[in-house]
PDB file of C-alpha atoms and ligand atoms in Angstrom:
ATOM      1  CA  MET L   1     -26.580  -5.030 -30.139  1.00 93.00           C
ATOM      2  CA  ILE L   2     -29.510  -7.085 -31.421  1.00 97.00           C
ATOM      3  CA  PHE L   3     -31.604  -8.313 -28.482  1.00 98.00           C
ATOM      4  CA  THR L   4     -35.317  -9.093 -28.594  1.00 98.00           C
ATOM      5  CA  VAL L   5     -37.662  -9.589 -25.659  1.00 98.00           C
ATOM      6  CA  ALA L   6     -40.875 -11.301 -26.847  1.00 98.00           C
ATOM      7  CA  ILE L   7     -43.826 -10.974 -24.465  1.00 98.00           C
ATOM      8  CA  ASP L   8     -46.991 -12.888 -25.347  1.00 98.00           C
ATOM      9  CA  GLY L   9     -50.145 -13.734 -23.461  1.00 98.00           C
ATOM     10  CA  PRO L  10     -53.920 -13.299 -23.272  1.00 97.00           C
ATOM     11  CA  ALA L  11     -55.857 -10.036 -22.866  1.00 94.00           C
ATOM     12  CA  ALA L  12     -55.104  -7.879 -19.823  1.00 94.00           C
ATOM     13  CA  ALA L  13     -52.518 -10.255 -18.329  1.00 96.00           C
ATOM     14  CA  GLY L  14     -50.075  -7.413 -17.693  1.00 94.00           C
ATOM     15  CA  LYS L  15     -48.003  -7.634 -20.888  1.00 96.00           C
ATOM     16  CA  GLY L  16     -48.160  -3.909 -21.587  1.00 95.00           C
ATOM     17  CA  THR L  17     -47.036  -2.843 -18.106  1.00 96.00           C
ATOM     18  CA  ILE L  18     -44.225  -5.395 -18.005  1.00 98.00           C
ATOM     19  CA  SER L  19     -43.102  -4.529 -21.541  1.00 98.00           C
ATOM     20  CA  ARG L  20     -42.928  -0.808 -20.874  1.00 98.00           C
ATOM     21  CA  ALA L  21     -41.041  -1.357 -17.604  1.00 98.00           C
ATOM     22  CA  VAL L  22     -38.509  -3.722 -19.243  1.00 98.00           C
ATOM     23  CA  ALA L  23     -38.015  -1.322 -22.173  1.00 98.00           C
ATOM     24  CA  ASP L  24     -37.467   1.627 -19.782  1.00 98.00           C
ATOM     25  CA  ARG L  25     -35.108  -0.313 -17.578  1.00 98.00           C
ATOM     26  CA  PHE L  26     -32.794  -1.466 -20.394  1.00 98.00           C
ATOM     27  CA  GLY L  27     -33.282   1.426 -22.824  1.00 98.00           C
ATOM     28  CA  PHE L  28     -34.909  -0.856 -25.432  1.00 98.00           C
ATOM     29  CA  ALA L  29     -37.524   0.284 -27.946  1.00 98.00           C
ATOM     30  CA  HIS L  30     -41.059  -0.990 -27.268  1.00 98.00           C
ATOM     31  CA  LEU L  31     -43.764  -2.020 -29.737  1.00 98.00           C
ATOM     32  CA  ASP L  32     -47.300  -2.799 -28.570  1.00 98.00           C
ATOM     33  CA  THR L  33     -48.274  -4.999 -31.506  1.00 98.00           C
ATOM     34  CA  GLY L  34     -51.899  -5.160 -30.304  1.00 98.00           C
ATOM     35  CA  ALA L  35     -52.183  -1.475 -31.245  1.00 98.00           C
ATOM     36  CA  LEU L  36     -51.541  -2.422 -34.897  1.00 98.00           C
ATOM     37  CA  TYR L  37     -54.491  -4.856 -34.892  1.00 98.00           C
ATOM     38  CA  ARG L  38     -56.667  -2.433 -32.921  1.00 98.00           C
ATOM     39  CA  ALA L  39     -55.931   0.325 -35.461  1.00 98.00           C
ATOM     40  CA  VAL L  40     -56.835  -1.997 -38.361  1.00 98.00           C
ATOM     41  CA  GLY L  41     -60.006  -3.087 -36.550  1.00 98.00           C
ATOM     42  CA  VAL L  42     -61.329   0.411 -35.887  1.00 98.00           C
ATOM     43  CA  LYS L  43     -60.366   1.830 -39.294  1.00 96.00           C
ATOM     44  CA  GLY L  44     -63.304   0.144 -41.030  1.00 91.00           C
ATOM     45  CA  GLY L  45     -63.538  -0.764 -44.697  1.00 95.00           C
ATOM     46  CA  ASP L  46     -61.480  -3.635 -46.081  1.00 98.00           C
ATOM     47  CA  PRO L  47     -59.192  -4.811 -43.224  1.00 98.00           C
ATOM     48  CA  VAL L  48     -56.511  -6.117 -45.599  1.00 98.00           C
ATOM     49  CA  LEU L  49     -56.222  -2.700 -47.299  1.00 98.00           C
ATOM     50  CA  ALA L  50     -56.312  -1.035 -43.877  1.00 98.00           C
ATOM     51  CA  ALA L  51     -53.400  -3.220 -42.684  1.00 98.00           C
ATOM     52  CA  ARG L  52     -51.386  -2.531 -45.849  1.00 98.00           C
ATOM     53  CA  GLY L  53     -51.962   1.227 -45.571  1.00 97.00           C
ATOM     54  CA  LEU L  54     -51.678   1.741 -41.812  1.00 97.00           C
ATOM     55  CA  THR L  55     -50.451   5.258 -40.943  1.00 96.00           C
ATOM     56  CA  PRO L  56     -48.964   6.856 -37.786  1.00 95.00           C
ATOM     57  CA  GLU L  57     -52.280   8.763 -37.425  1.00 96.00           C
ATOM     58  CA  ASP L  58     -54.201   5.460 -37.317  1.00 97.00           C
ATOM     59  CA  LEU L  59     -51.963   4.381 -34.434  1.00 97.00           C
ATOM     60  CA  ALA L  60     -52.444   7.680 -32.583  1.00 96.00           C
ATOM     61  CA  ARG L  61     -56.262   7.410 -32.337  1.00 97.00           C
ATOM     62  CA  ASP L  62     -57.503   7.816 -28.782  1.00 96.00           C
ATOM     63  CA  ASP L  63     -60.184   5.103 -29.029  1.00 96.00           C
ATOM     64  CA  LEU L  64     -57.804   2.175 -29.534  1.00 97.00           C
ATOM     65  CA  ARG L  65     -58.015   0.934 -25.922  1.00 93.00           C
ATOM     66  CA  SER L  66     -61.834   0.531 -25.847  1.00 92.00           C
ATOM     67  CA  LEU L  67     -63.531  -2.876 -25.485  1.00 90.00           C
ATOM     68  CA  GLU L  68     -64.976  -2.446 -28.976  1.00 94.00           C
ATOM     69  CA  ALA L  69     -61.526  -1.833 -30.459  1.00 96.00           C
ATOM     70  CA  GLY L  70     -60.259  -4.995 -28.718  1.00 94.00           C
ATOM     71  CA  GLN L  71     -63.066  -7.039 -30.222  1.00 95.00           C
ATOM     72  CA  ALA L  72     -62.590  -5.483 -33.654  1.00 97.00           C
ATOM     73  CA  ALA L  73     -58.862  -6.246 -33.406  1.00 98.00           C
ATOM     74  CA  SER L  74     -59.369  -9.920 -32.622  1.00 96.00           C
ATOM     75  CA  ARG L  75     -61.842 -10.249 -35.514  1.00 97.00           C
ATOM     76  CA  VAL L  76     -59.426  -8.829 -38.102  1.00 98.00           C
ATOM     77  CA  ALA L  77     -56.494 -10.710 -36.491  1.00 98.00           C
ATOM     78  CA  VAL L  78     -57.857 -14.054 -37.768  1.00 98.00           C
ATOM     79  CA  ILE L  79     -57.360 -12.931 -41.402  1.00 98.00           C
ATOM     80  CA  PRO L  80     -54.022 -14.308 -42.713  1.00 98.00           C
ATOM     81  CA  GLU L  81     -53.564 -11.413 -45.216  1.00 98.00           C
ATOM     82  CA  VAL L  82     -53.919  -8.892 -42.377  1.00 98.00           C
ATOM     83  CA  ARG L  83     -51.266 -10.714 -40.322  1.00 98.00           C
ATOM     84  CA  ALA L  84     -48.997 -10.982 -43.377  1.00 98.00           C
ATOM     85  CA  ALA L  85     -49.272  -7.238 -44.040  1.00 98.00           C
ATOM     86  CA  LEU L  86     -48.099  -6.440 -40.495  1.00 98.00           C
ATOM     87  CA  LEU L  87     -45.355  -9.060 -40.287  1.00 98.00           C
ATOM     88  CA  GLU L  88     -42.337  -7.357 -41.891  1.00 97.00           C
ATOM     89  CA  PHE L  89     -42.691  -4.169 -39.870  1.00 97.00           C
ATOM     90  CA  GLN L  90     -42.769  -6.188 -36.625  1.00 98.00           C
ATOM     91  CA  ARG L  91     -39.798  -8.359 -37.656  1.00 98.00           C
ATOM     92  CA  ARG L  92     -37.686  -5.347 -38.534  1.00 98.00           C
ATOM     93  CA  PHE L  93     -38.635  -3.682 -35.264  1.00 98.00           C
ATOM     94  CA  ALA L  94     -37.683  -6.827 -33.300  1.00 98.00           C
ATOM     95  CA  ARG L  95     -34.192  -6.984 -34.791  1.00 98.00           C
ATOM     96  CA  ARG L  96     -33.432  -3.223 -34.772  1.00 98.00           C
ATOM     97  CA  ALA L  97     -30.130  -2.184 -33.233  1.00 97.00           C
ATOM     98  CA  GLY L  98     -30.205  -1.339 -29.531  1.00 97.00           C
ATOM     99  CA  GLY L  99     -32.716  -3.907 -28.315  1.00 98.00           C
ATOM    100  CA  ALA L 100     -36.501  -4.219 -28.592  1.00 98.00           C
ATOM    101  CA  VAL L 101     -39.438  -5.403 -26.530  1.00 98.00           C
ATOM    102  CA  LEU L 102     -42.555  -6.506 -28.431  1.00 98.00           C
ATOM    103  CA  ASP L 103     -45.755  -7.595 -26.771  1.00 98.00           C
ATOM    104  CA  GLY L 104     -48.568  -9.451 -28.467  1.00 98.00           C
ATOM    105  CA  ARG L 105     -49.845 -12.960 -29.157  1.00 98.00           C
ATOM    106  CA  ASP L 106     -47.383 -14.472 -31.641  1.00 98.00           C
ATOM    107  CA  ILE L 107     -44.094 -12.686 -31.030  1.00 98.00           C
ATOM    108  CA  GLY L 108     -42.171 -15.665 -29.653  1.00 98.00           C
ATOM    109  CA  THR L 109     -43.817 -18.176 -31.993  1.00 98.00           C
ATOM    110  CA  VAL L 110     -44.064 -16.401 -35.379  1.00 98.00           C
ATOM    111  CA  ILE L 111     -42.654 -12.861 -35.450  1.00 98.00           C
ATOM    112  CA  CYS L 112     -39.359 -13.540 -33.684  1.00 98.00           C
ATOM    113  CA  PRO L 113     -38.778 -17.221 -32.870  1.00 98.00           C
ATOM    114  CA  GLU L 114     -35.088 -16.322 -32.377  1.00 98.00           C
ATOM    115  CA  ALA L 115     -35.875 -13.818 -29.560  1.00 98.00           C
ATOM    116  CA  GLU L 116     -33.250 -13.848 -26.810  1.00 98.00           C
ATOM    117  CA  VAL L 117     -35.936 -13.782 -24.092  1.00 98.00           C
ATOM    118  CA  LYS L 118     -39.486 -15.123 -24.427  1.00 98.00           C
ATOM    119  CA  LEU L 119     -42.081 -14.546 -21.742  1.00 98.00           C
ATOM    120  CA  TYR L 120     -45.645 -15.812 -21.640  1.00 98.00           C
ATOM    121  CA  VAL L 121     -47.555 -13.581 -19.238  1.00 98.00           C
ATOM    122  CA  THR L 122     -50.892 -14.910 -18.046  1.00 98.00           C
ATOM    123  CA  ALA L 123     -53.438 -14.740 -15.190  1.00 98.00           C
ATOM    124  CA  SER L 124     -56.891 -16.154 -14.464  1.00 98.00           C
ATOM    125  CA  ALA L 125     -59.711 -14.785 -16.633  1.00 97.00           C
ATOM    126  CA  GLU L 126     -61.400 -13.257 -13.538  1.00 97.00           C
ATOM    127  CA  VAL L 127     -58.263 -11.396 -12.453  1.00 97.00           C
ATOM    128  CA  ARG L 128     -57.651 -10.154 -15.983  1.00 97.00           C
ATOM    129  CA  ALA L 129     -61.256  -9.010 -16.413  1.00 97.00           C
ATOM    130  CA  HIS L 130     -61.098  -7.140 -13.105  1.00 97.00           C
ATOM    131  CA  ARG L 131     -57.952  -5.300 -14.182  1.00 94.00           C
ATOM    132  CA  ARG L 132     -59.465  -4.411 -17.567  1.00 94.00           C
ATOM    133  CA  TRP L 133     -62.657  -3.232 -15.829  1.00 96.00           C
ATOM    134  CA  LEU L 134     -60.596  -0.878 -13.616  1.00 95.00           C
ATOM    135  CA  GLU L 135     -59.157   0.531 -16.850  1.00 90.00           C
ATOM    136  CA  VAL L 136     -62.322   0.846 -18.977  1.00 90.00           C
ATOM    137  CA  GLY L 137     -65.198   0.845 -16.409  1.00 93.00           C
ATOM    138  CA  GLY L 138     -68.742  -0.247 -17.300  1.00 95.00           C
ATOM    139  CA  ASP L 139     -70.246  -3.614 -16.376  1.00 96.00           C
ATOM    140  CA  GLU L 140     -67.630  -6.048 -15.014  1.00 97.00           C
ATOM    141  CA  THR L 141     -69.634  -9.132 -16.113  1.00 97.00           C
ATOM    142  CA  ARG L 142     -69.597  -7.824 -19.663  1.00 96.00           C
ATOM    143  CA  VAL L 143     -65.856  -7.183 -19.461  1.00 96.00           C
ATOM    144  CA  LEU L 144     -65.304 -10.800 -18.302  1.00 97.00           C
ATOM    145  CA  ALA L 145     -67.435 -12.120 -21.181  1.00 97.00           C
ATOM    146  CA  GLU L 146     -65.451  -9.969 -23.609  1.00 95.00           C
ATOM    147  CA  VAL L 147     -62.121 -11.213 -22.260  1.00 96.00           C
ATOM    148  CA  ARG L 148     -63.255 -14.858 -22.534  1.00 97.00           C
ATOM    149  CA  GLU L 149     -64.618 -14.384 -26.046  1.00 95.00           C
ATOM    150  CA  ARG L 150     -61.394 -12.746 -27.231  1.00 95.00           C
ATOM    151  CA  ASP L 151     -59.210 -15.438 -25.588  1.00 96.00           C
ATOM    152  CA  ALA L 152     -61.214 -18.163 -27.340  1.00 96.00           C
ATOM    153  CA  ARG L 153     -60.906 -16.436 -30.713  1.00 96.00           C
ATOM    154  CA  ASP L 154     -57.174 -15.706 -30.272  1.00 96.00           C
ATOM    155  CA  MET L 155     -56.349 -19.257 -29.128  1.00 97.00           C
ATOM    156  CA  GLY L 156     -58.628 -20.984 -31.630  1.00 97.00           C
ATOM    157  CA  ARG L 157     -57.631 -19.279 -34.870  1.00 97.00           C
ATOM    158  CA  ALA L 158     -55.737 -21.249 -37.512  1.00 97.00           C
ATOM    159  CA  ASP L 159     -53.089 -18.616 -38.303  1.00 97.00           C
ATOM    160  CA  ALA L 160     -50.653 -17.749 -35.466  1.00 97.00           C
ATOM    161  CA  PRO L 161     -52.914 -18.790 -32.561  1.00 97.00           C
ATOM    162  CA  LEU L 162     -52.070 -17.545 -29.087  1.00 97.00           C
ATOM    163  CA  ARG L 163     -49.880 -20.088 -27.301  1.00 97.00           C
ATOM    164  CA  ALA L 164     -46.699 -20.098 -25.267  1.00 98.00           C
ATOM    165  CA  ALA L 165     -43.582 -20.846 -27.314  1.00 98.00           C
ATOM    166  CA  ASP L 166     -41.939 -24.099 -26.164  1.00 98.00           C
ATOM    167  CA  ASP L 167     -38.979 -22.133 -24.817  1.00 97.00           C
ATOM    168  CA  ALA L 168     -41.011 -19.320 -23.180  1.00 98.00           C
ATOM    169  CA  VAL L 169     -40.877 -18.670 -19.429  1.00 98.00           C
ATOM    170  CA  VAL L 170     -44.422 -18.472 -18.042  1.00 98.00           C
ATOM    171  CA  ILE L 171     -45.200 -15.687 -15.564  1.00 98.00           C
ATOM    172  CA  ASP L 172     -48.632 -16.066 -13.935  1.00 97.00           C
ATOM    173  CA  THR L 173     -49.506 -12.633 -12.552  1.00 96.00           C
ATOM    174  CA  SER L 174     -52.768 -13.689 -10.816  1.00 97.00           C
ATOM    175  CA  ASP L 175     -51.182 -13.357  -7.370  1.00 96.00           C
ATOM    176  CA  LEU L 176     -48.307 -11.020  -8.189  1.00 96.00           C
ATOM    177  CA  SER L 177     -48.114  -7.259  -7.726  1.00 93.00           C
ATOM    178  CA  ILE L 178     -46.960  -5.208 -10.720  1.00 92.00           C
ATOM    179  CA  GLU L 179     -43.595  -4.734  -8.983  1.00 96.00           C
ATOM    180  CA  GLU L 180     -43.155  -8.491  -8.477  1.00 97.00           C
ATOM    181  CA  ALA L 181     -44.098  -9.313 -12.057  1.00 97.00           C
ATOM    182  CA  VAL L 182     -41.750  -6.635 -13.427  1.00 98.00           C
ATOM    183  CA  ALA L 183     -38.930  -7.815 -11.133  1.00 98.00           C
ATOM    184  CA  ARG L 184     -39.231 -11.379 -12.502  1.00 98.00           C
ATOM    185  CA  ALA L 185     -39.143 -10.178 -16.094  1.00 98.00           C
ATOM    186  CA  VAL L 186     -36.186  -7.848 -15.435  1.00 98.00           C
ATOM    187  CA  ALA L 187     -34.238 -10.661 -13.732  1.00 98.00           C
ATOM    188  CA  LEU L 188     -34.768 -12.974 -16.720  1.00 98.00           C
ATOM    189  CA  VAL L 189     -33.611 -10.303 -19.188  1.00 98.00           C
ATOM    190  CA  GLU L 190     -30.583  -9.453 -17.016  1.00 98.00           C
ATOM    191  CA  ALA L 191     -29.551 -13.099 -16.814  1.00 97.00           C
ATOM    192  CA  ARG L 192     -29.735 -13.450 -20.599  1.00 97.00           C
ATOM    193  CA  LEU L 193     -27.967 -10.144 -21.293  1.00 96.00           C
ATOM    194  CA  VAL L 194     -24.934 -11.371 -19.370  1.00 91.00           C
ATOM    195  CA  ALA L 195     -24.662 -14.248 -21.841  1.00 83.00           C
ATOM    196  CA  VAL L 196     -24.668 -12.173 -25.089  1.00 79.00           C
TER     197      VAL L 196
HETATM  198  O1  CDP J 201     -54.207  -5.235 -24.396  1.00 64.91           O
HETATM  199  P1  CDP J 201     -54.856  -6.554 -24.668  1.00 64.91           P
HETATM  200  O2  CDP J 201     -54.042  -7.705 -24.176  1.00 64.91           O
HETATM  201  O3  CDP J 201     -56.286  -6.623 -24.227  1.00 64.91           O
HETATM  202  O4  CDP J 201     -54.979  -6.708 -26.251  1.00 64.91           O
HETATM  203  P2  CDP J 201     -53.970  -6.256 -27.387  1.00 64.91           P
HETATM  204  O5  CDP J 201     -52.596  -6.794 -27.092  1.00 64.91           O
HETATM  205  O6  CDP J 201     -54.105  -4.802 -27.632  1.00 64.91           O
HETATM  206  O7  CDP J 201     -54.512  -7.089 -28.669  1.00 64.91           O
HETATM  207  C1  CDP J 201     -55.787  -6.868 -29.204  1.00 64.91           C
HETATM  208  C2  CDP J 201     -56.110  -8.033 -30.132  1.00 64.91           C
HETATM  209  O8  CDP J 201     -55.231  -8.003 -31.259  1.00 64.91           O
HETATM  210  C3  CDP J 201     -55.894  -9.426 -29.537  1.00 64.91           C
HETATM  211  O9  CDP J 201     -57.051  -9.916 -28.864  1.00 64.91           O
HETATM  212  C4  CDP J 201     -55.536 -10.272 -30.763  1.00 64.91           C
HETATM  213  O10 CDP J 201     -56.682 -10.750 -31.419  1.00 64.91           O
HETATM  214  C5  CDP J 201     -54.857  -9.297 -31.681  1.00 64.91           C
HETATM  215  N1  CDP J 201     -53.390  -9.444 -31.672  1.00 64.91           N
HETATM  216  C6  CDP J 201     -52.828 -10.467 -32.427  1.00 64.91           C
HETATM  217  O11 CDP J 201     -53.536 -11.248 -33.038  1.00 64.91           O
HETATM  218  N2  CDP J 201     -51.467 -10.593 -32.508  1.00 64.91           N
HETATM  219  C7  CDP J 201     -50.670  -9.769 -31.832  1.00 64.91           C
HETATM  220  N3  CDP J 201     -49.348  -9.898 -31.947  1.00 64.91           N
HETATM  221  C8  CDP J 201     -51.213  -8.747 -31.024  1.00 64.91           C
HETATM  222  C9  CDP J 201     -52.598  -8.622 -30.960  1.00 64.91           C
END
């Protein structure tokens, strides 16, 4: 069975948690596409060569979730050749047999416009910054500034900007618990699975 769940949205909206839960629930493979950009960003050197030569070790680095790695990721993510180098791998992953969940910024719009389910997971910048601060610590004001800066760069870039696909279902997690957000996503996938 080919079945793709595309989950897009801004930083720290809850995409990762929802994606992992949906993948677990239905036995689908999961790809955190942000990790690809983070790995390119922290590798240093020419980002286009880094994207073309990305290795499993690059993706296993333990510093990929830092604020700095997030910023580095969004800076290399504006480069069309970097995005092009990562495209085929993501497309193949999306259409692999057995079902796949991919979370990122352009999954429903560019990587897999034919995805069976498209979710756009969002929340207010303050709520998202608070969640990220609980994860990484430090100064919460700085985390909020970082989230806003990255949103602006991701939404404003020319190539594959962050936006909800026209046929995406929007889930605003500002006032939802993790369980509620996951339950909504699971219900949408279940409803679509019945139809395939
Ligand atoms: O976890 P969080 O939402 O903070 O970020 P992430 O998903 O790990 O993505 C890090 C950065 O990579 C984003 O801010 C984007 O600039 C870039 N990215 C992208 O351009 N396209 C994707 N499909 C995924 C991430």
